[in-house]
Coordinates of C-alpha atoms and ligand atoms in Angstrom, one line a residue:
Chain A
M1 CA 18.9 -14.1 -2.5
Q2 CA 15.2 -13.9 -1.6
T3 CA 13.0 -12.2 -4.0
P4 CA 10.2 -10.1 -2.5
T5 CA 7.6 -12.2 -4.4
R6 CA 8.8 -15.4 -2.9
R7 CA 8.9 -13.9 0.6
T8 CA 5.2 -12.7 0.0
F9 CA 4.3 -16.1 -1.3
L10 CA 5.6 -17.9 1.7
G11 CA 4.2 -15.3 3.9
I12 CA 0.6 -16.1 2.4
C13 CA 1.2 -19.8 2.8
L14 CA 2.2 -19.4 6.4
G15 CA -0.8 -17.2 7.1
G16 CA -3.0 -19.8 5.4
L17 CA -1.7 -22.6 7.5
A18 CA -2.2 -20.5 10.5
A19 CA -5.8 -19.8 9.7
A20 CA -6.4 -23.3 9.0
G21 CA -4.9 -24.4 12.4
A22 CA -7.0 -21.7 14.1
V23 CA -10.2 -23.2 12.5
A24 CA -9.1 -26.6 13.3
A25 CA -8.9 -25.5 17.0
A26 CA -12.0 -23.3 17.1
Y27 CA -14.4 -25.8 15.6
P28 CA -14.1 -28.5 18.3
L29 CA -13.9 -25.6 20.9
L30 CA -17.1 -24.1 19.9
S31 CA -18.9 -27.4 19.5
Y32 CA -17.7 -28.4 22.9
L33 CA -19.2 -25.1 24.5
A34 CA -22.3 -24.9 22.3
P35 CA -25.5 -25.8 24.5
P36 CA -26.7 -29.2 23.9
S37 CA -29.3 -29.5 21.3
T38 CA -32.2 -31.0 23.4
G39 CA -33.4 -32.9 20.3
S40 CA -36.9 -32.2 21.7
E41 CA -38.1 -30.3 18.7
G42 CA -41.6 -31.7 18.0
A43 CA -41.6 -33.9 21.1
K44 CA -45.0 -34.5 22.8
V45 CA -45.6 -34.2 26.5
S46 CA -48.1 -36.7 27.9
F47 CA -49.6 -37.1 31.4
P48 CA -53.0 -38.3 33.0
E49 CA -55.8 -35.9 33.1
T50 CA -55.9 -36.4 36.9
D51 CA -52.7 -34.6 37.3
I52 CA -54.5 -31.4 37.2
P53 CA -56.3 -30.5 40.4
P54 CA -59.9 -29.2 40.1
D55 CA -59.7 -25.6 38.9
G56 CA -55.9 -25.9 39.2
A57 CA -52.9 -25.9 36.9
K58 CA -50.1 -28.1 36.0
F59 CA -46.8 -26.8 34.7
F60 CA -44.4 -28.9 32.7
D61 CA -41.4 -28.8 30.6
Y62 CA -42.2 -28.3 26.9
R63 CA -39.7 -28.2 24.2
G64 CA -37.0 -26.6 26.4
S65 CA -39.5 -24.1 27.8
T66 CA -42.6 -24.2 30.2
G67 CA -46.2 -25.0 29.4
V68 CA -49.1 -25.1 31.5
V69 CA -52.4 -26.9 31.4
I70 CA -55.4 -25.4 33.5
R71 CA -58.9 -26.8 34.2
T72 CA -61.2 -23.8 34.6
R73 CA -64.1 -23.7 37.1
Q74 CA -66.4 -24.7 34.1
G75 CA -64.3 -27.8 33.7
Q76 CA -62.7 -26.6 30.6
L77 CA -59.3 -27.7 29.7
L78 CA -56.7 -25.1 28.3
A79 CA -52.9 -25.5 27.3
L80 CA -51.0 -22.5 27.1
S81 CA -47.2 -21.4 27.2
A82 CA -46.4 -20.2 30.7
I83 CA -43.9 -17.7 29.2
C84 CA -45.1 -14.2 29.8
T85 CA -45.0 -12.2 26.5
H86 CA -43.6 -9.2 28.3
L87 CA -40.1 -10.1 29.5
G88 CA -40.2 -13.8 29.6
C89 CA -41.2 -14.6 33.4
I90 CA -43.2 -17.7 34.2
V91 CA -46.9 -16.8 34.9
Q92 CA -49.0 -18.1 38.0
W93 CA -52.4 -19.5 37.9
E94 CA -54.5 -17.8 40.4
K95 CA -57.1 -20.4 41.4
E96 CA -59.4 -17.8 43.1
K97 CA -59.5 -15.1 40.5
Q98 CA -59.3 -17.6 37.7
D99 CA -56.6 -15.7 35.7
F100 CA -53.0 -15.7 35.2
L101 CA -50.7 -13.3 37.2
C102 CA -47.2 -12.6 35.9
P103 CA -45.2 -11.8 39.2
C104 CA -42.7 -9.7 37.4
H105 CA -44.5 -6.7 36.4
A106 CA -48.2 -7.6 37.3
G107 CA -49.2 -8.7 33.8
R108 CA -52.7 -10.3 33.9
Y109 CA -54.1 -12.8 31.6
S110 CA -57.4 -14.4 31.1
P111 CA -57.6 -18.3 31.3
E112 CA -57.7 -18.3 27.5
G113 CA -54.4 -16.2 27.6
T114 CA -55.7 -12.8 26.5
V115 CA -54.1 -9.9 28.2
I116 CA -56.3 -8.2 30.9
A117 CA -54.0 -5.8 32.4
G118 CA -50.3 -4.9 32.8
P119 CA -47.6 -4.4 30.1
P120 CA -47.7 -7.8 28.2
P121 CA -48.0 -6.9 24.4
R122 CA -49.4 -10.2 23.2
P123 CA -51.7 -13.0 24.5
L124 CA -50.1 -16.2 25.9
A125 CA -49.3 -18.7 23.0
K126 CA -51.9 -21.5 22.8
L127 CA -50.5 -25.0 22.7
P128 CA -52.3 -27.8 20.7
F129 CA -53.4 -30.8 22.8
V130 CA -55.6 -33.9 22.7
V131 CA -57.2 -35.8 25.3
V132 CA -57.5 -39.6 24.8
N133 CA -58.7 -42.1 27.5
G134 CA -57.9 -39.6 30.2
V135 CA -54.4 -38.8 28.9
I136 CA -53.5 -35.3 27.9
T137 CA -51.0 -35.1 25.0
V138 CA -49.6 -31.6 24.4
G139 CA -47.7 -31.1 21.1
Chain B
M1 CA -3.1 -1.8 5.8
T2 CA -2.5 1.8 6.7
I3 CA -5.1 1.7 9.3
I4 CA -3.2 -1.2 11.0
R5 CA 0.1 0.6 10.7
A6 CA -1.6 3.8 12.1
I7 CA -2.9 1.8 15.2
R8 CA 0.6 0.2 15.6
R9 CA 2.1 3.5 15.3
W10 CA -0.4 4.9 17.9
L11 CA 0.4 2.1 20.4
E12 CA 4.1 2.3 19.8
V13 CA 4.1 6.0 20.8
R14 CA 2.5 5.2 23.9
L15 CA 3.8 1.8 24.8
G16 CA 7.2 1.6 23.3
I17 CA 7.0 -2.0 22.4
D18 CA 9.8 -1.7 19.8
E19 CA 12.3 -0.9 22.6
L20 CA 11.0 -3.9 24.7
V21 CA 11.4 -6.2 21.7
E22 CA 14.7 -4.8 21.1
K23 CA 15.9 -5.4 24.6
Q24 CA 14.3 -8.6 25.4
L25 CA 13.9 -10.5 22.1
T26 CA 16.0 -9.5 19.2
G27 CA 18.7 -8.0 21.4
Y28 CA 18.8 -10.9 23.9
L29 CA 21.6 -12.9 22.9
L30 CA 22.0 -16.6 23.5
P31 CA 25.3 -18.8 23.3
R32 CA 26.1 -19.5 19.8
N33 CA 26.4 -23.3 20.5
I34 CA 23.0 -23.5 22.3
N35 CA 21.2 -26.5 21.2
A36 CA 17.7 -28.1 20.9
W37 CA 17.5 -29.4 24.4
Y38 CA 17.2 -25.8 25.7
S39 CA 13.8 -25.4 24.0
L40 CA 12.2 -28.0 26.2
G41 CA 11.5 -25.1 28.5
S42 CA 9.2 -23.6 26.0
V43 CA 7.6 -26.9 25.3
L44 CA 6.7 -27.1 29.0
L45 CA 5.3 -23.6 28.9
V46 CA 3.0 -24.6 25.9
I47 CA 1.9 -27.8 27.8
F48 CA 1.1 -25.8 30.8
G49 CA -1.1 -23.4 28.6
I50 CA -2.8 -26.4 27.0
Q51 CA -3.5 -27.8 30.5
V52 CA -4.8 -24.7 31.8
A53 CA -7.1 -24.2 28.7
T54 CA -8.5 -27.7 28.5
G55 CA -8.9 -27.8 32.3
I56 CA -10.9 -24.5 32.3
L57 CA -13.0 -26.2 29.5
L58 CA -13.5 -29.4 31.6
L59 CA -14.8 -27.4 34.5
V60 CA -17.7 -26.2 32.3
Y61 CA -19.2 -29.7 32.5
Y62 CA -17.3 -31.6 35.5
V63 CA -19.2 -31.9 38.7
P64 CA -17.0 -32.2 41.8
D65 CA -19.4 -34.3 43.7
A66 CA -18.7 -38.0 44.7
Q67 CA -22.2 -38.9 43.5
K68 CA -22.0 -37.3 40.1
A69 CA -18.3 -37.0 39.4
F70 CA -18.0 -40.2 37.4
S71 CA -21.0 -39.8 35.3
S72 CA -20.2 -36.1 34.5
V73 CA -16.8 -37.4 33.2
S74 CA -18.7 -40.1 31.2
Q75 CA -21.0 -37.4 29.8
I76 CA -18.1 -35.3 28.8
M77 CA -16.5 -38.4 27.1
N78 CA -19.7 -39.6 25.4
D79 CA -22.3 -36.8 25.0
V80 CA -20.6 -33.5 24.8
P81 CA -19.3 -32.7 21.3
F82 CA -15.5 -33.1 21.2
G83 CA -15.6 -33.7 25.0
W84 CA -13.3 -36.7 24.4
L85 CA -10.9 -34.3 22.8
I86 CA -10.6 -31.9 25.7
R87 CA -10.6 -34.7 28.4
M88 CA -8.1 -36.9 26.6
S89 CA -5.8 -33.7 25.8
H90 CA -5.9 -32.8 29.5
A91 CA -5.2 -36.5 30.7
V92 CA -2.5 -37.3 28.1
G93 CA -1.1 -33.7 28.5
S94 CA -0.5 -34.3 32.2
N95 CA 1.5 -37.5 31.4
M96 CA 3.4 -35.7 28.7
M97 CA 4.0 -32.8 31.1
V98 CA 5.8 -35.1 33.6
A99 CA 7.9 -36.8 30.8
V100 CA 9.0 -33.5 29.3
L101 CA 9.7 -32.2 32.5
L102 CA 12.0 -35.2 33.3
L103 CA 13.8 -34.6 29.9
H104 CA 14.2 -30.9 30.7
M105 CA 15.8 -31.9 34.2
L106 CA 18.0 -34.5 32.7
S107 CA 19.3 -32.1 30.0
T108 CA 20.2 -29.5 32.7
L109 CA 22.0 -32.0 34.7
F110 CA 23.8 -33.4 31.9
M111 CA 25.1 -30.1 30.6
G112 CA 25.8 -28.9 34.2
S113 CA 23.3 -25.9 33.8
Y114 CA 22.4 -26.0 37.3
K115 CA 25.8 -24.9 38.5
S116 CA 26.6 -21.7 40.1
P117 CA 25.3 -18.9 39.5
R118 CA 21.9 -20.7 38.5
E119 CA 21.3 -22.3 41.8
L120 CA 18.0 -20.4 42.0
N121 CA 16.9 -21.6 38.6
W122 CA 17.5 -25.1 39.7
L123 CA 15.6 -24.7 43.0
T124 CA 12.8 -23.0 41.5
G125 CA 12.5 -25.8 38.7
F126 CA 12.8 -28.4 41.4
I127 CA 9.9 -27.1 43.4
L128 CA 7.9 -26.8 40.0
F129 CA 8.6 -30.4 39.4
N130 CA 7.2 -31.3 42.8
L131 CA 4.1 -29.1 42.3
V132 CA 3.6 -30.8 38.9
L133 CA 3.6 -34.2 40.5
A134 CA 1.1 -32.9 43.1
I135 CA -1.2 -31.6 40.6
S136 CA -1.0 -34.8 38.6
L137 CA -1.8 -36.7 41.8
T138 CA -4.7 -34.4 42.7
G139 CA -6.1 -34.5 39.3
Y140 CA -6.1 -38.2 39.2
L141 CA -8.7 -38.5 41.9
L142 CA -11.2 -36.2 40.1
P143 CA -12.8 -38.7 37.7
W144 CA -13.7 -40.8 40.8
S145 CA -13.1 -44.1 39.1
Q146 CA -11.9 -47.3 40.9
L147 CA -8.4 -46.4 39.8
S148 CA -8.6 -42.8 41.1
F149 CA -10.0 -43.9 44.4
W150 CA -7.6 -46.7 45.3
A151 CA -4.6 -44.9 43.9
T152 CA -5.5 -42.0 46.2
T153 CA -6.1 -44.4 49.1
V154 CA -2.4 -45.9 48.7
A155 CA -0.9 -42.5 48.1
T156 CA -2.5 -40.9 51.2
N157 CA -1.7 -44.0 53.2
S158 CA 2.1 -43.6 52.7
A159 CA 1.9 -40.3 54.6
G160 CA 0.8 -42.5 57.7
A161 CA 4.2 -43.9 58.0
I162 CA 5.7 -40.6 59.2
P163 CA 6.0 -41.0 63.0
V164 CA 3.8 -39.2 65.5
I165 CA 1.9 -37.0 63.0
G166 CA 1.4 -39.7 60.4
T167 CA -2.1 -40.8 61.1
Y168 CA -3.2 -37.2 61.6
L169 CA -1.6 -36.2 58.4
T170 CA -3.3 -38.9 56.4
E171 CA -6.7 -37.9 57.9
F172 CA -6.0 -34.3 57.1
L173 CA -5.2 -35.1 53.6
R174 CA -8.2 -37.2 53.1
G175 CA -10.4 -34.8 55.2
G176 CA -11.6 -38.1 57.0
K177 CA -10.5 -41.4 58.1
L178 CA -10.9 -42.9 54.5
V179 CA -10.9 -41.5 51.0
G180 CA -14.5 -40.3 50.5
P181 CA -16.5 -37.2 49.3
A182 CA -14.5 -35.0 51.4
T183 CA -11.2 -36.0 50.0
L184 CA -12.7 -35.2 46.5
G185 CA -13.6 -31.7 47.7
R186 CA -10.2 -30.7 48.9
F187 CA -8.3 -32.4 46.0
F188 CA -10.6 -30.6 43.8
A189 CA -9.9 -27.2 45.2
V190 CA -6.1 -27.8 45.4
H191 CA -6.0 -29.0 41.7
V192 CA -8.1 -26.2 40.2
A193 CA -7.2 -23.2 42.4
L194 CA -4.1 -23.6 44.6
L195 CA -1.8 -25.5 42.5
P196 CA -2.3 -23.8 39.2
V197 CA -1.6 -20.4 40.8
A198 CA 1.4 -21.6 42.6
I199 CA 2.7 -23.3 39.4
A200 CA 2.1 -20.1 37.4
L201 CA 3.8 -17.9 40.0
L202 CA 6.9 -20.3 40.1
V203 CA 7.1 -20.3 36.3
G204 CA 7.2 -16.5 36.4
A205 CA 10.0 -16.7 38.9
H206 CA 11.8 -19.4 37.0
L207 CA 11.8 -17.2 33.8
F208 CA 12.6 -14.0 35.6
I209 CA 15.7 -15.6 37.1
L210 CA 16.7 -17.1 33.8
E211 CA 16.3 -13.8 32.0
R212 CA 18.4 -12.0 34.6
I213 CA 21.4 -14.2 34.9
G214 CA 21.3 -15.3 31.2
V215 CA 21.1 -18.7 29.6
S216 CA 24.1 -20.9 30.4
T217 CA 26.7 -21.9 27.7
P218 CA 26.4 -25.5 26.7
P219 CA 29.7 -27.3 27.6
F220 CA 30.1 -28.7 24.0
G221 CA 30.3 -27.3 20.6
L222 CA 32.2 -24.0 19.8
K223 CA 33.5 -22.2 22.7
E224 CA 33.3 -18.6 22.0
T225 CA 32.3 -17.6 25.5
T226 CA 33.5 -18.7 28.8
N227 CA 31.8 -18.7 32.2
T228 CA 33.1 -15.5 33.5
W229 CA 30.9 -15.1 36.5
Q230 CA 32.9 -13.8 39.4
G231 CA 30.2 -13.8 42.3
D232 CA 31.0 -10.3 43.5
R233 CA 28.0 -8.5 42.3
F234 CA 25.1 -9.1 39.8
R235 CA 26.2 -9.5 36.4
Y236 CA 24.1 -10.8 33.3
E237 CA 26.1 -13.3 31.6
G238 CA 26.4 -11.9 28.1
H239 CA 27.2 -13.9 25.1
P240 CA 29.0 -11.6 22.6
G241 CA 28.6 -12.9 19.1
G242 CA 25.6 -15.0 20.2
I243 CA 22.5 -15.6 18.4
P244 CA 19.4 -13.4 19.1
F245 CA 16.5 -15.1 20.8
F246 CA 14.2 -13.6 18.3
P247 CA 13.9 -14.8 15.6
N248 CA 16.8 -17.3 15.6
Y249 CA 16.1 -19.3 18.8
L250 CA 12.3 -18.8 18.7
L251 CA 12.4 -20.9 15.6
Q252 CA 14.2 -23.7 17.3
D253 CA 11.6 -23.2 20.0
A254 CA 8.7 -23.5 17.5
T255 CA 10.3 -26.5 15.7
T256 CA 10.4 -28.4 19.1
I257 CA 7.0 -27.4 20.1
M258 CA 5.7 -28.6 16.7
I259 CA 7.5 -32.0 17.2
Y260 CA 6.1 -32.1 20.6
L261 CA 2.5 -31.4 19.4
A262 CA 2.9 -34.1 16.7
V263 CA 3.7 -36.6 19.3
F264 CA 1.0 -35.5 21.7
F265 CA -1.8 -35.5 18.9
A266 CA -0.6 -38.9 17.8
V267 CA -1.2 -40.2 21.2
V268 CA -4.5 -38.3 21.7
F269 CA -5.9 -39.6 18.4
F270 CA -4.4 -43.0 17.9
D271 CA -3.7 -44.3 21.2
P272 CA -5.8 -42.2 23.8
Y273 CA -6.0 -44.9 26.4
L274 CA -2.1 -45.4 26.5
F275 CA -2.0 -44.1 30.1
F276 CA -5.2 -45.7 31.3
P277 CA -5.5 -49.0 32.9
P278 CA -9.0 -50.7 32.8
T279 CA -9.8 -49.7 36.3
A280 CA -10.0 -46.1 35.1
F281 CA -13.3 -47.0 33.4
V282 CA -15.2 -48.3 36.6
P283 CA -16.9 -46.1 39.0
A284 CA -15.3 -45.8 42.5
D285 CA -16.4 -48.5 44.9
P286 CA -15.2 -47.9 48.5
Y287 CA -16.0 -51.7 49.3
R288 CA -14.1 -53.4 46.7
T289 CA -10.4 -53.0 46.2
P290 CA -9.3 -54.0 42.5
A291 CA -6.6 -56.5 42.1
H292 CA -3.0 -55.2 41.2
I293 CA -3.6 -51.4 42.0
K294 CA -0.6 -49.6 40.6
P295 CA 0.1 -45.7 40.5
E296 CA 0.8 -43.9 37.3
W297 CA 4.2 -44.6 35.5
Y298 CA 5.9 -41.6 37.1
F299 CA 5.2 -42.9 40.7
L300 CA 6.1 -46.4 39.8
A301 CA 9.7 -46.0 41.1
N302 CA 8.6 -44.5 44.3
Y303 CA 6.1 -47.2 44.7
Q304 CA 8.6 -49.9 44.2
T305 CA 11.1 -48.2 46.6
L306 CA 8.5 -48.4 49.3
K307 CA 7.9 -52.0 48.6
V308 CA 11.7 -52.8 48.6
F309 CA 12.1 -51.5 52.1
P310 CA 10.8 -53.6 55.0
N311 CA 9.8 -50.5 56.8
E312 CA 7.6 -47.9 55.1
L313 CA 9.4 -45.1 57.0
L314 CA 12.7 -46.2 55.9
G315 CA 11.5 -46.1 52.4
L316 CA 10.0 -42.8 52.6
M317 CA 13.2 -41.5 54.3
V318 CA 15.5 -42.8 51.4
Q319 CA 13.3 -41.2 48.8
G320 CA 13.2 -37.8 51.0
A321 CA 17.0 -38.1 51.1
A322 CA 17.4 -38.6 47.5
M323 CA 15.1 -35.7 46.7
T324 CA 17.0 -33.4 49.1
F325 CA 20.1 -34.3 47.5
L326 CA 18.8 -33.5 44.0
A327 CA 17.4 -30.2 45.3
L328 CA 20.8 -29.1 46.9
L329 CA 22.9 -30.4 44.1
P330 CA 24.2 -27.0 42.9
F331 CA 25.1 -26.2 46.5
I332 CA 26.9 -29.5 46.9
D333 CA 28.5 -29.7 43.4
R334 CA 30.6 -26.6 43.4
G335 CA 33.2 -27.6 40.6
R336 CA 33.3 -25.1 37.5
E337 CA 33.8 -27.7 35.0
R338 CA 30.5 -28.5 33.1
H339 CA 31.6 -31.0 30.4
P340 CA 30.2 -34.3 31.3
L341 CA 33.2 -36.3 30.0
K342 CA 35.5 -34.3 32.2
R343 CA 33.5 -34.9 35.2
P344 CA 33.6 -38.9 35.2
A345 CA 32.2 -39.2 38.8
F346 CA 29.2 -37.1 37.9
L347 CA 28.7 -39.1 34.7
V348 CA 28.6 -42.5 36.5
C349 CA 26.0 -41.0 38.9
F350 CA 24.0 -39.6 36.2
I351 CA 23.8 -42.9 34.1
G352 CA 23.7 -45.1 37.3
G353 CA 20.8 -43.0 38.6
I354 CA 18.8 -43.2 35.4
I355 CA 19.3 -46.9 35.0
L356 CA 18.2 -47.3 38.9
Y357 CA 15.2 -45.1 38.2
L358 CA 14.1 -47.1 35.2
A359 CA 14.9 -50.3 36.7
M360 CA 12.7 -49.6 39.8
M361 CA 10.0 -48.5 37.4
I362 CA 10.1 -51.6 35.3
W363 CA 10.2 -53.7 38.4
G364 CA 7.4 -51.8 39.9
H365 CA 5.3 -52.3 36.6
Y366 CA 5.9 -56.1 36.5
S367 CA 5.7 -56.9 40.3
Ligands
LIG401 S1 -42.5 -10.1 32.5 FE1 -44.5 -10.6 32.8 S2 -45.4 -8.7 33.1 FE2 -43.2 -8.1 32.7

């Protein structure tokens, strides 16, 4: 004769086993589906200074997102994040106007990244960089 | 707890699940002497589920492009977390599926369950068997290894032995004169879209037919029900005094499934390369045929048959005849007796057939 307590106990044991089984199945599954960690945290990006055309811009992958280095007409080098602070589009460097235009909602930024016009709430993030022997290293 | 009960009650009033459970599960009676062999169908259902789930997961990273297929599979195996587990489960699972399917067929044959009025069950099962072989064959090509490439070359080549349309058929299967990127494209489509849907539909039909006519009474053990099927009108074969499907037989199903899973994971974890020859790890090279190219174990008997007969067409015809005979067995074997010991001629053919199949397989392996 089964007492209700034994039945409850076995029920809990069975539930525990089922839960353990579910975790054992879910863990590999979620790990499998999780986006790969790029492992590029803190990675630096280097390229020769000559990659940047006169008063032009060079876009590059930077820690899983996009960065840009521009050379202004005055010959000044600037490294910025190319992600628009409004809704995340990639800004374009306008050579003639010497400013950044975000094509999505017409946000405008100065070469230093400050907002001139449009919806962006914050300036473009500045990226640290050094120039050694004609090689630019961002990061 | 009360909230769960309230939701249950709310759903119950609208869906009437209890009535369904009563009719299909607790009230669905099986013969009292039903045995463990009958649970292999449930095992196959679970295997199919695992194959579908792991297959969908593999699609996340697999690239069906001759240039990238092999490296994407290597990436799944080496870089993606637990990618090896998903891929090995899929590859090992396909082999196990064929093995369990053979056992399922053998037990059906041995206990005479294919006999009237279950011809349709046998036929749908037989088609399913062929579809599973086809899905295994098409899946084999996808990793684009030397093994895949040449096994597919050999397999599609045998279609060329058919008179008149042979050459055209081979080219049609390959999507070109030789196995190449076009073959990968069509095999991929057939493997991931066409065959899974066809198999799912047939499994549905197979189960529907089984549910309608009722489970057959095993010919041994206590005999409390006899086959009373008359053949005049539809009649569900009831089993008065039998055991309910739920929970009694479902427990047997669960037990067999657990045993299967234990064996399955033992292979996946401890001997995952059991079914992989070394050529499975070399990228396909259309300019170099590896030595001793052999098909998977379940095609070894067919492979050896083709080699035994001097003429490829003759070999194909013998196999076709054997398969046709097997498919039509319930229409040929009309006797009502289902006990194997009371059917000596059948028993001799049964055991002889198994020995012949195994012998051809072993011969094929070592030749
Ligand atoms: S996203 Fe750049 S302006 Fe809206």
